[in-house]
Coordinates of C-alpha atoms in Angstrom, one line a residue:
M194 CA -4.9 202.7 -47.1
I195 CA -7.4 204.4 -44.7
N196 CA -5.7 207.0 -42.6
L197 CA -6.9 206.1 -39.1
K198 CA -5.2 209.1 -37.7
Q199 CA -7.7 211.4 -39.3
I200 CA -10.8 209.5 -38.1
K201 CA -11.6 211.6 -35.0
T202 CA -14.6 209.4 -33.9
L203 CA -12.2 206.4 -33.7
W204 CA -9.9 208.2 -31.3
I205 CA -12.8 209.4 -29.2
G206 CA -13.9 205.8 -29.0
I207 CA -10.4 204.6 -28.0
G208 CA -10.1 207.3 -25.4
L209 CA -13.5 206.3 -23.9
V210 CA -12.4 202.6 -23.8
S211 CA -9.2 203.7 -22.0
I212 CA -11.1 205.8 -19.5
F213 CA -13.7 203.1 -18.8
F214 CA -11.1 200.3 -18.6
H215 CA -9.0 202.1 -15.9
I216 CA -12.1 203.0 -13.9
Y217 CA -13.5 199.5 -14.2
L218 CA -10.3 198.1 -12.7
I219 CA -11.0 200.0 -9.5
F220 CA -14.4 198.6 -9.0
S221 CA -13.9 195.1 -10.5
G222 CA -11.9 193.6 -7.6
L223 CA -8.6 191.9 -8.3
V224 CA -7.7 191.6 -11.9
P225 CA -4.4 189.6 -12.5
S226 CA -1.5 191.9 -13.2
L227 CA -0.6 189.9 -16.4
I228 CA -4.0 190.9 -17.7
S229 CA -4.5 194.5 -16.6
R230 CA -1.0 195.7 -17.3
P231 CA -0.6 194.3 -20.9
L232 CA -4.0 195.7 -21.7
H233 CA -2.9 199.0 -20.4
M234 CA 0.0 198.9 -22.8
A235 CA -2.2 197.8 -25.6
L236 CA -4.5 200.8 -25.1
A237 CA -1.4 203.1 -25.1
I238 CA 0.2 201.8 -28.3
P239 CA -2.1 203.3 -30.9
W240 CA -1.8 206.8 -29.4
I241 CA 2.0 206.7 -29.6
F242 CA 2.4 205.1 -33.0
V243 CA -0.6 206.3 -35.0
Y244 CA -2.2 209.3 -33.3
S245 CA 1.1 211.1 -32.6
S246 CA 2.7 210.3 -36.0
R247 CA 4.0 213.4 -37.8
T248 CA 5.0 212.0 -41.2
K249 CA 3.7 209.4 -43.6
E250 CA 6.7 207.1 -42.9
Q251 CA 6.1 207.3 -39.1
L252 CA 2.4 206.6 -39.7
F253 CA 3.2 203.5 -41.9
L254 CA 5.6 202.1 -39.4
G255 CA 3.2 203.0 -36.6
Y256 CA 0.5 200.8 -38.1
I257 CA 3.0 197.9 -38.1
F258 CA 4.2 198.5 -34.5
T259 CA 0.5 198.9 -33.4
F260 CA -0.6 195.6 -35.0
F261 CA 2.3 193.5 -33.5
G262 CA 2.3 195.4 -30.2
I263 CA -1.4 194.9 -29.5
L264 CA -1.1 191.3 -30.7
S265 CA 1.8 190.6 -28.3
C266 CA 0.0 192.3 -25.3
L267 CA -3.2 190.3 -26.0
Y268 CA -1.1 187.1 -26.0
I269 CA 0.2 187.8 -22.5
A270 CA -3.3 188.7 -21.3
I271 CA -5.1 185.7 -22.9
F272 CA -2.5 183.1 -21.7
E273 CA -1.9 184.7 -18.3
Q274 CA -2.6 181.6 -16.3
S275 CA -0.4 179.2 -18.3
L276 CA 2.4 181.8 -18.4
S277 CA 2.3 182.2 -14.7
D278 CA 3.1 178.4 -14.4
Q279 CA 6.3 178.8 -16.4
Y280 CA 8.0 180.8 -13.6
G281 CA 9.7 183.2 -15.9
F282 CA 11.1 180.7 -18.4
L283 CA 10.2 181.1 -22.1
I284 CA 9.0 178.0 -23.9
G285 CA 8.9 177.9 -27.7
W286 CA 10.0 180.2 -30.5
E287 CA 6.7 182.2 -30.5
Q288 CA 7.2 183.3 -26.9
F289 CA 10.8 184.3 -27.7
L290 CA 9.5 186.3 -30.6
I291 CA 6.8 188.0 -28.5
S292 CA 9.3 188.9 -25.9
I293 CA 11.6 190.6 -28.4
T294 CA 8.7 192.3 -30.0
L295 CA 7.5 193.8 -26.7
L296 CA 10.9 195.0 -25.7
L297 CA 11.5 196.7 -29.0
I298 CA 8.1 198.3 -29.0
T299 CA 8.6 199.6 -25.5
L300 CA 11.9 201.2 -26.5
E301 CA 10.3 202.7 -29.6
M302 CA 7.4 204.0 -27.6
A303 CA 9.8 205.8 -25.2
R304 CA 11.8 207.2 -28.1
R305 CA 8.7 208.6 -29.8
T306 CA 7.5 210.1 -26.6
V307 CA 10.6 211.6 -25.0
G308 CA 13.4 211.2 -27.5
W309 CA 16.5 209.0 -27.6
P310 CA 18.0 209.2 -24.1
L311 CA 15.6 207.1 -22.1
P312 CA 15.4 204.2 -24.6
L313 CA 19.2 204.3 -25.0
I314 CA 19.7 204.0 -21.2
T315 CA 17.1 201.2 -21.1
L316 CA 18.9 199.4 -24.0
I317 CA 22.3 199.7 -22.2
F318 CA 20.7 198.0 -19.2
L319 CA 19.2 195.2 -21.4
I320 CA 22.6 194.6 -23.0
Y321 CA 24.2 194.5 -19.6
G322 CA 21.6 191.9 -18.5
L323 CA 22.4 189.8 -21.6
F324 CA 26.2 190.1 -21.7
G325 CA 27.2 191.4 -18.3
D326 CA 28.8 188.0 -17.5
R327 CA 31.6 189.0 -19.8
I328 CA 32.5 192.0 -17.7
P329 CA 35.4 191.2 -15.3
G330 CA 35.4 192.2 -11.7
E331 CA 32.7 193.3 -9.3
F332 CA 30.3 194.7 -11.9
G333 CA 30.0 191.5 -13.9
H334 CA 27.3 188.9 -13.1
P335 CA 27.4 185.1 -13.3
G336 CA 25.3 185.0 -16.5
I337 CA 21.6 184.5 -17.0
P338 CA 20.1 182.1 -19.6
I339 CA 18.4 184.2 -22.3
N340 CA 15.1 182.4 -21.9
S341 CA 15.1 183.1 -18.1
F342 CA 16.2 186.7 -18.6
L343 CA 13.6 187.6 -21.3
G344 CA 11.0 185.5 -19.5
T345 CA 11.5 187.3 -16.2
L346 CA 11.1 190.7 -18.0
V347 CA 8.1 189.8 -20.1
I348 CA 6.0 187.0 -18.7
T349 CA 6.3 187.7 -15.0
E350 CA 5.9 190.8 -12.8
G351 CA 9.7 191.2 -12.6
G352 CA 10.2 193.7 -15.5
L353 CA 7.7 195.1 -18.0
W354 CA 4.7 194.3 -15.9
G355 CA 6.3 195.2 -12.5
K356 CA 5.2 197.5 -9.7
L357 CA 5.9 200.7 -11.6
T358 CA 3.6 199.6 -14.4
G359 CA 1.0 198.7 -11.8
V360 CA 1.2 202.3 -10.5
S361 CA 0.6 203.6 -14.1
V362 CA -2.4 201.3 -14.5
S363 CA -4.1 201.6 -11.2
I364 CA -3.3 205.2 -10.0
V365 CA -1.5 207.5 -12.4
A366 CA -4.0 206.8 -15.2
I367 CA -7.0 207.6 -12.9
F368 CA -5.5 210.9 -11.8
V369 CA -4.7 211.8 -15.5
I370 CA -8.4 211.2 -16.3
F371 CA -9.3 213.3 -13.2
G372 CA -7.0 216.2 -14.4
S373 CA -8.4 215.9 -17.9
I374 CA -12.0 216.4 -16.7
L375 CA -11.0 219.4 -14.5
N376 CA -9.2 221.0 -17.4
A377 CA -12.0 220.4 -19.8
G378 CA -14.6 222.3 -17.7
E379 CA -14.5 225.5 -15.8
A380 CA -12.1 224.2 -13.1
G381 CA -9.0 225.3 -15.0
Q382 CA -10.2 228.9 -15.0
G383 CA -11.2 228.4 -11.4
F384 CA -7.6 227.8 -10.5
M385 CA -6.6 231.0 -12.2
N386 CA -9.4 233.1 -10.8
I387 CA -8.6 232.0 -7.2
A388 CA -4.9 232.9 -7.7
I389 CA -5.8 236.3 -9.1
A390 CA -8.3 237.0 -6.3
V391 CA -5.7 236.0 -3.7
A392 CA -2.6 237.7 -5.1
G393 CA -3.6 239.9 -8.0
R394 CA -3.7 243.1 -5.9
L395 CA -0.3 242.5 -4.2
K396 CA 3.1 243.9 -5.1
G397 CA 4.3 241.9 -8.1
G398 CA 0.8 240.5 -8.2
A399 CA 1.0 239.0 -11.7
A400 CA 4.1 236.9 -10.8
K401 CA 2.4 235.8 -7.5
V402 CA -0.6 234.7 -9.5
S403 CA 1.8 232.5 -11.5
V404 CA 3.2 231.0 -8.3
I405 CA -0.2 230.1 -6.9
S406 CA -1.9 228.9 -10.1
S407 CA 1.2 226.8 -11.0
A408 CA 1.2 225.2 -7.6
L409 CA -2.4 224.2 -7.9
F410 CA -2.3 223.0 -11.5
G411 CA 1.1 221.5 -11.4
S412 CA 0.2 219.1 -8.6
I413 CA -2.4 217.5 -11.0
S414 CA -0.5 217.8 -14.3
G415 CA 2.7 216.1 -12.9
S416 CA 4.8 217.7 -15.6
A417 CA 6.7 220.9 -15.3
S418 CA 6.7 221.4 -19.1
A419 CA 3.0 220.9 -19.4
N420 CA 2.5 223.3 -16.5
V421 CA 4.6 226.0 -18.1
A422 CA 2.7 225.6 -21.4
S423 CA -0.7 225.7 -19.8
T424 CA -0.7 228.2 -17.0
G425 CA 2.0 230.2 -18.8
M426 CA -0.4 230.9 -21.6
V427 CA -2.3 233.1 -19.2
T428 CA 0.3 234.4 -16.7
I429 CA 3.2 235.2 -19.1
P430 CA 1.3 237.5 -21.4
T431 CA -0.2 239.3 -18.4
M432 CA 3.3 239.8 -16.9
K433 CA 4.6 241.1 -20.2
K434 CA 1.6 243.4 -20.5
L435 CA 2.3 244.9 -17.1
G436 CA 5.9 245.6 -18.1
Y437 CA 7.8 242.9 -16.2
P438 CA 11.3 242.1 -17.4
K439 CA 11.0 239.1 -19.8
R440 CA 13.6 237.1 -17.9
I441 CA 11.7 237.5 -14.7
A442 CA 8.4 236.6 -16.2
G443 CA 9.8 233.5 -17.8
A444 CA 11.8 232.4 -14.7
V445 CA 8.8 232.9 -12.3
E446 CA 6.6 230.6 -14.5
A447 CA 9.4 228.0 -15.0
V448 CA 10.3 227.8 -11.3
S449 CA 6.7 227.8 -10.1
S450 CA 5.7 225.1 -12.6
T451 CA 8.5 222.9 -11.4
G452 CA 7.2 223.1 -7.9
G453 CA 3.9 221.6 -8.9
Q454 CA 5.4 218.2 -8.9
I455 CA 6.4 218.4 -5.2
M456 CA 3.2 219.9 -4.1
P457 CA 0.6 217.7 -2.3
P458 CA -2.1 216.5 -2.4
L459 CA -1.3 214.8 -5.8
M460 CA 2.4 215.6 -6.7
G461 CA 1.8 214.3 -10.2
A462 CA 2.8 210.7 -10.4
G463 CA 5.6 210.9 -7.9
A464 CA 3.6 210.3 -4.7
F465 CA 2.0 207.2 -6.0
V466 CA 5.3 205.7 -7.3
M467 CA 6.7 206.4 -3.9
V468 CA 3.9 204.5 -2.2
E469 CA 4.7 201.4 -4.3
L470 CA 8.5 201.7 -3.8
T471 CA 8.4 202.3 -0.1
G472 CA 5.2 200.7 1.1
I473 CA 4.5 203.9 3.1
P474 CA 0.8 204.9 3.0
Y475 CA -0.1 207.7 0.6
S476 CA -1.5 209.9 3.5
Q477 CA 1.8 209.8 5.3
I478 CA 3.7 210.7 2.2
I479 CA 1.7 213.8 1.4
I480 CA 1.7 215.0 5.0
A481 CA 5.5 214.6 5.1
A482 CA 5.9 216.4 1.7
F483 CA 3.6 219.3 2.5
I484 CA 5.8 221.6 4.7
P485 CA 8.9 221.2 2.4
A486 CA 6.7 222.1 -0.6
L487 CA 5.4 225.2 1.2
L488 CA 9.0 226.2 2.0
Y489 CA 9.8 225.9 -1.7
F490 CA 7.0 228.2 -2.8
F491 CA 7.7 230.5 0.1
T492 CA 11.2 231.0 -1.3
I493 CA 9.8 231.8 -4.7
W494 CA 7.4 234.3 -3.1
L495 CA 10.3 236.0 -1.3
G496 CA 12.1 236.2 -4.6
V497 CA 9.2 237.8 -6.3
N498 CA 9.0 240.3 -3.5
R499 CA 12.6 241.2 -4.0
Y500 CA 12.3 241.6 -7.7
A501 CA 9.1 243.7 -7.2
E502 CA 11.2 246.0 -5.0
L503 CA 14.1 246.2 -7.4
Y504 CA 12.0 246.6 -10.7
C505 CA 8.7 248.1 -9.4
L506 CA 6.7 245.1 -10.6
K507 CA 3.0 246.1 -10.8
P508 CA -0.1 244.4 -9.4
Y509 CA -3.1 243.5 -11.6
R510 CA -5.0 246.6 -12.8
T511 CA -8.5 246.8 -11.3
K512 CA -10.2 246.1 -14.6
M513 CA -8.2 242.9 -15.0
L514 CA -9.5 241.4 -11.7
P515 CA -12.4 238.9 -11.9
S516 CA -15.5 239.8 -9.9
F517 CA -16.2 238.1 -6.6
T518 CA -19.2 236.3 -8.3
I519 CA -17.0 234.9 -11.1
V520 CA -14.3 233.8 -8.7
T521 CA -16.9 232.0 -6.5
K522 CA -18.7 230.3 -9.4
T523 CA -15.5 229.0 -11.1
A524 CA -13.9 228.0 -7.8
L525 CA -16.8 225.6 -7.2
F526 CA -16.0 223.7 -10.3
F527 CA -12.7 222.4 -8.8
L528 CA -13.5 222.7 -5.1
I529 CA -16.3 220.2 -5.4
P530 CA -14.3 217.4 -7.0
F531 CA -11.2 218.2 -4.9
S532 CA -13.2 218.1 -1.7
I533 CA -14.7 214.7 -2.6
L534 CA -11.2 213.4 -3.4
L535 CA -9.6 214.6 -0.2
L536 CA -12.6 213.7 2.0
F537 CA -12.7 210.1 0.9
M538 CA -9.0 209.7 1.1
Y539 CA -9.1 211.2 4.6
V540 CA -11.7 208.7 5.8
G541 CA -9.6 205.8 4.6
Y542 CA -10.5 205.0 1.0
T543 CA -7.7 204.3 -1.5
P544 CA -6.5 207.3 -3.7
Q545 CA -7.8 205.6 -6.8
F546 CA -11.3 204.9 -5.4
S547 CA -11.5 208.5 -4.1
A548 CA -10.3 209.8 -7.5
A549 CA -13.0 207.7 -9.3
L550 CA -15.7 209.4 -7.2
A551 CA -14.2 212.8 -7.8
I552 CA -14.1 212.0 -11.6
L553 CA -17.8 211.2 -11.4
S554 CA -18.6 214.6 -9.8
G555 CA -16.3 216.4 -12.3
F556 CA -18.0 214.6 -15.1
L557 CA -21.4 215.8 -13.9
L558 CA -20.1 219.4 -13.7
L559 CA -19.2 219.2 -17.4
F560 CA -22.9 219.5 -18.2
I561 CA -23.3 223.0 -16.8
D562 CA -21.6 226.3 -17.7
I563 CA -20.3 229.1 -15.5
N564 CA -23.9 230.4 -15.0
F565 CA -25.1 226.9 -14.0
N566 CA -27.1 226.5 -17.2
F567 CA -27.3 223.1 -18.9
N568 CA -25.4 223.3 -22.2
L569 CA -25.4 220.1 -24.2
K570 CA -23.4 221.4 -27.1
K571 CA -20.6 222.7 -24.9
T572 CA -20.7 219.4 -22.9
K573 CA -20.2 217.4 -26.0
T574 CA -17.1 219.4 -26.9
R575 CA -15.8 219.0 -23.4
I576 CA -16.3 215.2 -23.3
I577 CA -14.5 214.9 -26.7
N578 CA -11.6 217.0 -25.2
V579 CA -11.5 214.7 -22.2
T580 CA -11.3 211.5 -24.2
L581 CA -8.6 212.8 -26.5
F582 CA -6.5 214.4 -23.9
A583 CA -6.8 211.6 -21.3
G584 CA -6.1 208.9 -23.9
Q585 CA -3.0 210.5 -25.1
Q586 CA -1.6 211.5 -21.7
V587 CA -2.2 208.1 -20.2
A588 CA -0.2 206.7 -23.2
I589 CA 2.6 209.1 -22.8
I590 CA 3.1 208.3 -19.1
A591 CA 2.7 204.6 -19.8
S592 CA 5.5 204.8 -22.4
I593 CA 7.9 206.4 -19.8
I594 CA 7.0 204.0 -17.0
L595 CA 7.2 200.9 -19.1
S596 CA 10.7 201.8 -20.1
A597 CA 11.7 202.6 -16.5
S598 CA 10.2 199.2 -15.4
L599 CA 12.6 197.4 -17.7
I600 CA 15.6 199.2 -16.0
V601 CA 14.3 198.3 -12.5
G602 CA 13.8 194.7 -13.7
V603 CA 17.4 194.4 -14.9
L604 CA 18.7 195.9 -11.7
G605 CA 16.8 193.2 -9.8
I606 CA 17.7 190.3 -12.0
T607 CA 21.4 191.0 -12.2
G608 CA 22.0 192.5 -8.7
L609 CA 23.6 195.6 -10.3
G610 CA 21.7 197.9 -7.9
I611 CA 23.4 196.3 -4.8
K612 CA 26.8 196.5 -6.5
V613 CA 26.4 200.2 -7.3
T614 CA 25.1 200.9 -3.8
S615 CA 28.2 199.2 -2.3
S616 CA 30.5 201.2 -4.6
I617 CA 28.9 204.5 -3.6
I618 CA 29.4 203.7 0.1
T619 CA 33.0 202.6 -0.5
F620 CA 33.9 205.6 -2.6
S621 CA 32.3 208.1 -0.1
N622 CA 34.0 206.2 2.8
G623 CA 30.7 206.2 4.7
N624 CA 30.4 210.0 4.6
L625 CA 26.7 210.9 4.4
W626 CA 27.1 214.3 2.9
L627 CA 29.5 213.1 0.2
T628 CA 27.1 210.4 -0.7
L629 CA 24.3 212.9 -0.9
F630 CA 26.4 215.1 -3.2
L631 CA 27.1 212.1 -5.5
T632 CA 23.4 211.2 -5.5
A633 CA 22.5 214.8 -6.3
I634 CA 24.9 214.9 -9.2
A635 CA 23.5 211.6 -10.5
C636 CA 20.0 213.0 -10.3
L637 CA 20.9 216.1 -12.1
I638 CA 22.7 214.3 -14.9
L639 CA 20.0 211.6 -15.3
G640 CA 17.3 214.2 -15.1
M641 CA 18.8 216.0 -18.1
E642 CA 18.1 212.9 -20.2
V643 CA 14.9 211.3 -18.9
P644 CA 11.6 212.6 -17.4
T645 CA 11.4 213.3 -13.7
T646 CA 9.6 210.1 -12.7
A647 CA 11.9 207.9 -14.6
A648 CA 15.0 209.7 -13.2
Y649 CA 13.7 209.4 -9.7
V650 CA 13.0 205.6 -10.1
I651 CA 16.4 204.9 -11.5
C652 CA 18.3 207.0 -9.0
V653 CA 16.4 205.7 -6.0
S654 CA 16.9 202.1 -7.2
V655 CA 20.6 202.6 -7.4
A656 CA 21.6 205.2 -4.8
G657 CA 18.6 204.9 -2.4
P658 CA 19.9 201.8 -0.6
A659 CA 23.3 203.4 0.0
L660 CA 21.6 206.4 1.8
I661 CA 19.4 204.1 3.8
D662 CA 22.4 202.0 4.8
L663 CA 24.0 205.3 6.1
G664 CA 21.1 205.7 8.5
L665 CA 18.5 207.9 6.7
E666 CA 14.9 206.9 6.9
P667 CA 13.4 205.5 3.6
L668 CA 10.8 208.3 3.2
L669 CA 13.5 210.9 3.7
V670 CA 15.7 209.3 1.0
H671 CA 12.9 209.0 -1.5
L672 CA 11.8 212.7 -1.0
F673 CA 15.4 213.9 -1.3
I674 CA 16.0 212.0 -4.5
F675 CA 12.6 213.0 -5.9
W676 CA 13.3 216.7 -5.3
F677 CA 16.8 216.5 -6.8
S678 CA 15.4 214.7 -9.9
L679 CA 13.6 218.0 -10.6
L680 CA 16.8 219.9 -10.8
S681 CA 17.2 219.6 -14.5
T682 CA 14.0 221.4 -15.2
I683 CA 15.6 224.7 -14.2
T684 CA 19.3 223.9 -14.1
P685 CA 21.4 224.4 -17.3
P686 CA 22.6 223.0 -19.7
V687 CA 19.3 221.0 -20.2
C688 CA 16.4 222.8 -18.5
G689 CA 13.1 221.9 -20.2
G690 CA 10.9 224.2 -18.2
V691 CA 13.2 227.2 -18.8
F692 CA 13.4 226.5 -22.6
I693 CA 9.6 226.6 -22.9
A694 CA 9.2 229.7 -20.7
A695 CA 12.0 231.5 -22.6
S696 CA 10.3 230.8 -25.9
M697 CA 7.0 232.1 -24.6
V698 CA 8.5 235.4 -23.3
E699 CA 10.8 235.6 -26.4
E700 CA 13.9 236.0 -24.3
N701 CA 17.4 234.4 -24.4
W702 CA 17.1 231.2 -22.4
L703 CA 20.4 231.7 -20.6
K704 CA 19.0 234.9 -19.0
V705 CA 15.8 233.1 -18.0
A706 CA 17.9 230.2 -16.6
K707 CA 20.1 232.5 -14.5
T708 CA 17.1 234.1 -12.9
S709 CA 15.4 230.7 -12.4
L710 CA 18.5 229.5 -10.5
V711 CA 18.1 232.3 -8.0
L712 CA 14.3 232.1 -7.7
G713 CA 14.5 228.3 -7.4
L714 CA 17.0 228.3 -4.5
G715 CA 14.6 226.3 -2.4
L716 CA 14.9 223.3 -4.8
Y717 CA 18.6 223.1 -3.9
I718 CA 18.5 224.0 -0.2
V719 CA 15.2 222.4 1.2
P720 CA 16.2 218.8 0.4
L721 CA 19.5 219.3 2.2
A722 CA 17.6 220.9 5.1
M723 CA 15.4 217.8 5.3
V724 CA 18.4 215.7 5.8
R725 CA 19.9 218.1 8.4
H726 CA 16.5 218.3 10.2
P727 CA 14.6 215.0 9.6
L728 CA 11.8 216.2 11.9
L729 CA 10.9 218.7 9.2
I730 CA 9.0 215.8 7.4
N731 CA 7.6 214.3 10.6
F732 CA 4.7 216.7 11.1
A733 CA 2.3 213.8 11.8
N734 CA 4.2 212.7 14.9
S735 CA 6.0 215.9 16.0
P736 CA 4.0 218.9 14.7
L737 CA 5.5 221.5 17.0
S738 CA 9.1 220.5 16.2
S739 CA 8.2 220.4 12.5
I740 CA 6.8 223.9 12.6
L741 CA 9.7 225.3 14.5
I742 CA 12.2 223.8 12.1
S743 CA 10.2 225.2 9.1
I744 CA 10.3 228.7 10.7
Q745 CA 14.1 228.3 11.2
I746 CA 14.6 227.2 7.6
G747 CA 12.2 230.0 6.3
V748 CA 14.3 232.6 8.1
G749 CA 17.5 231.3 6.6
L750 CA 15.9 231.2 3.1
F751 CA 14.8 234.9 3.7
F752 CA 18.4 236.0 4.3
I753 CA 19.8 233.9 1.4
T754 CA 17.2 235.3 -1.0
K755 CA 17.9 238.8 0.2
G756 CA 21.6 238.3 -0.5
F757 CA 21.2 236.7 -3.9
I758 CA 18.6 238.8 -5.5
V759 CA 20.4 242.2 -5.9
K760 CA 21.5 244.4 -8.8
K761 CA 25.1 244.2 -7.6
L762 CA 26.7 241.6 -5.3
T763 CA 28.4 243.2 -2.3
A764 CA 30.1 242.1 0.9
R765 CA 26.8 242.7 2.7
C766 CA 25.1 240.3 0.3
L767 CA 27.7 237.6 0.9
L768 CA 27.2 238.1 4.6
L769 CA 23.5 237.6 4.3
I770 CA 24.0 234.4 2.3
F771 CA 26.4 233.1 4.8
L772 CA 24.1 234.0 7.7
G773 CA 21.2 232.3 6.0
N774 CA 23.1 229.1 5.6
I775 CA 24.3 229.2 9.2
I776 CA 20.7 229.5 10.4
I777 CA 19.5 226.6 8.2
F778 CA 22.2 224.1 8.7
L779 CA 23.9 224.6 12.1
P780 CA 21.5 225.1 15.0
K781 CA 18.7 222.6 15.8
L782 CA 15.9 224.6 17.3
Q783 CA 13.8 221.5 17.7
D784 CA 16.1 220.5 20.6
L785 CA 14.5 223.4 22.6
V786 CA 11.2 221.7 22.5
Y787 CA 12.4 218.7 24.6

């Protein structure tokens, strides 16, 4: 048997097909969802089952899954028109078999990508959909014929091919390609050089470089773990070389990388999923998210300053700083694509159309090196890297979102989401802050098991309506839940970002986690401050109020950070923490504006 995994040219070709397919969808007009979304899954399947296989057994099974998976996806795409006329009811044994095949392959894709928790949660929801009529009381459902249940999930846009998968197809994949092109060229080094030029000479400069570079890169990567692994390869060795305590070096990178997912303009995949779930324009979401994200990174910056005072953290040495010429040259490689992206979005074009134009500019920049010389050999290597990285990353995200789409589909079919919402409101007796607390706990627990985007989608589908019923604006609810879905990246016992950073600095992960909790205080406090002061996210309509509130919260965070980051906790520290909380949560300075 030919080992397709080892044929590099084949994977370059599949990667190119994936790239051109997703870009083609932007310019081709309206392609039916039951064509574009199954083809999106078909392109993802080989990367998960063949390219990523680690053993001969996995590879053998991967070929089988790939064959039947692609065949099933093609069936949906080819017979899209006739399937649409069935209104979600399966006809014939072959459709039943294809439905079961697609569900099993979706679960296995998620398992191979992120482990057992996500597919197990999805399987529990599927079992509930099939047998929930046997559950007595409020949480049972009347029963759904199996042909209708499976049909709704697989041959309509009510499950596997729902809105979330649409986001993966039309937006997330495009920005993954965009990020791949930036990383393959000089733009990645441009991020780092800008950060070093801005913060390298400051007190605790190496840590502050980590904060800035992670904020820039993390917004594109959309993954805290990927951010730690990539920017951490540069920042962590530098911090160690300058004598920073290992736990601080690891914590700074873990906490900063986590913040990349809440940092506009891209916010990973989160902002685009939010657009689909809320119907709120992308521009409004990133404007609303910007000031809270700045507060988060401001808190980390304050923490780095405190640690610099306590442990004499050194700035970059002069010989380690890039020259002004190098900074300028490398900065152009990401400033040009980024400027094109933001400019076209600002004048009213869709994010995906703007990203496609930015991709074109980034692609052209792959042909020149840092000295602006044409280098065909280097360009060839870069394009190969883009195709392999983009193909695999699109597939990984698709695996997660397809599985989450099934959960959302079951919630809609069975009405379970409404029942859980009602139970939350009843249990909390209409108390907003108790409901927020329960939601935060749910986000933390779920985030331990599944990726951030999936945790956010599940939590907002279940708890979001309860918070909206209690009077919160939908955008505020979605931002609150999205922020708290990130808690598990730095909060024990499962803290993926911390584990990776700890291994890179060769330090006990518990020490890194403890420092991360203190440095990442903003992740716990800012979402609650958004609820206390809703005008914080309303910069577009009330800029002065939003700025005043952000100053108020910033002052409170300063006192809390000052109280927490100490060598020994004293009564003065507790007073500072108490004062900081009073400043943040009690007064409403925006009332002074009116």
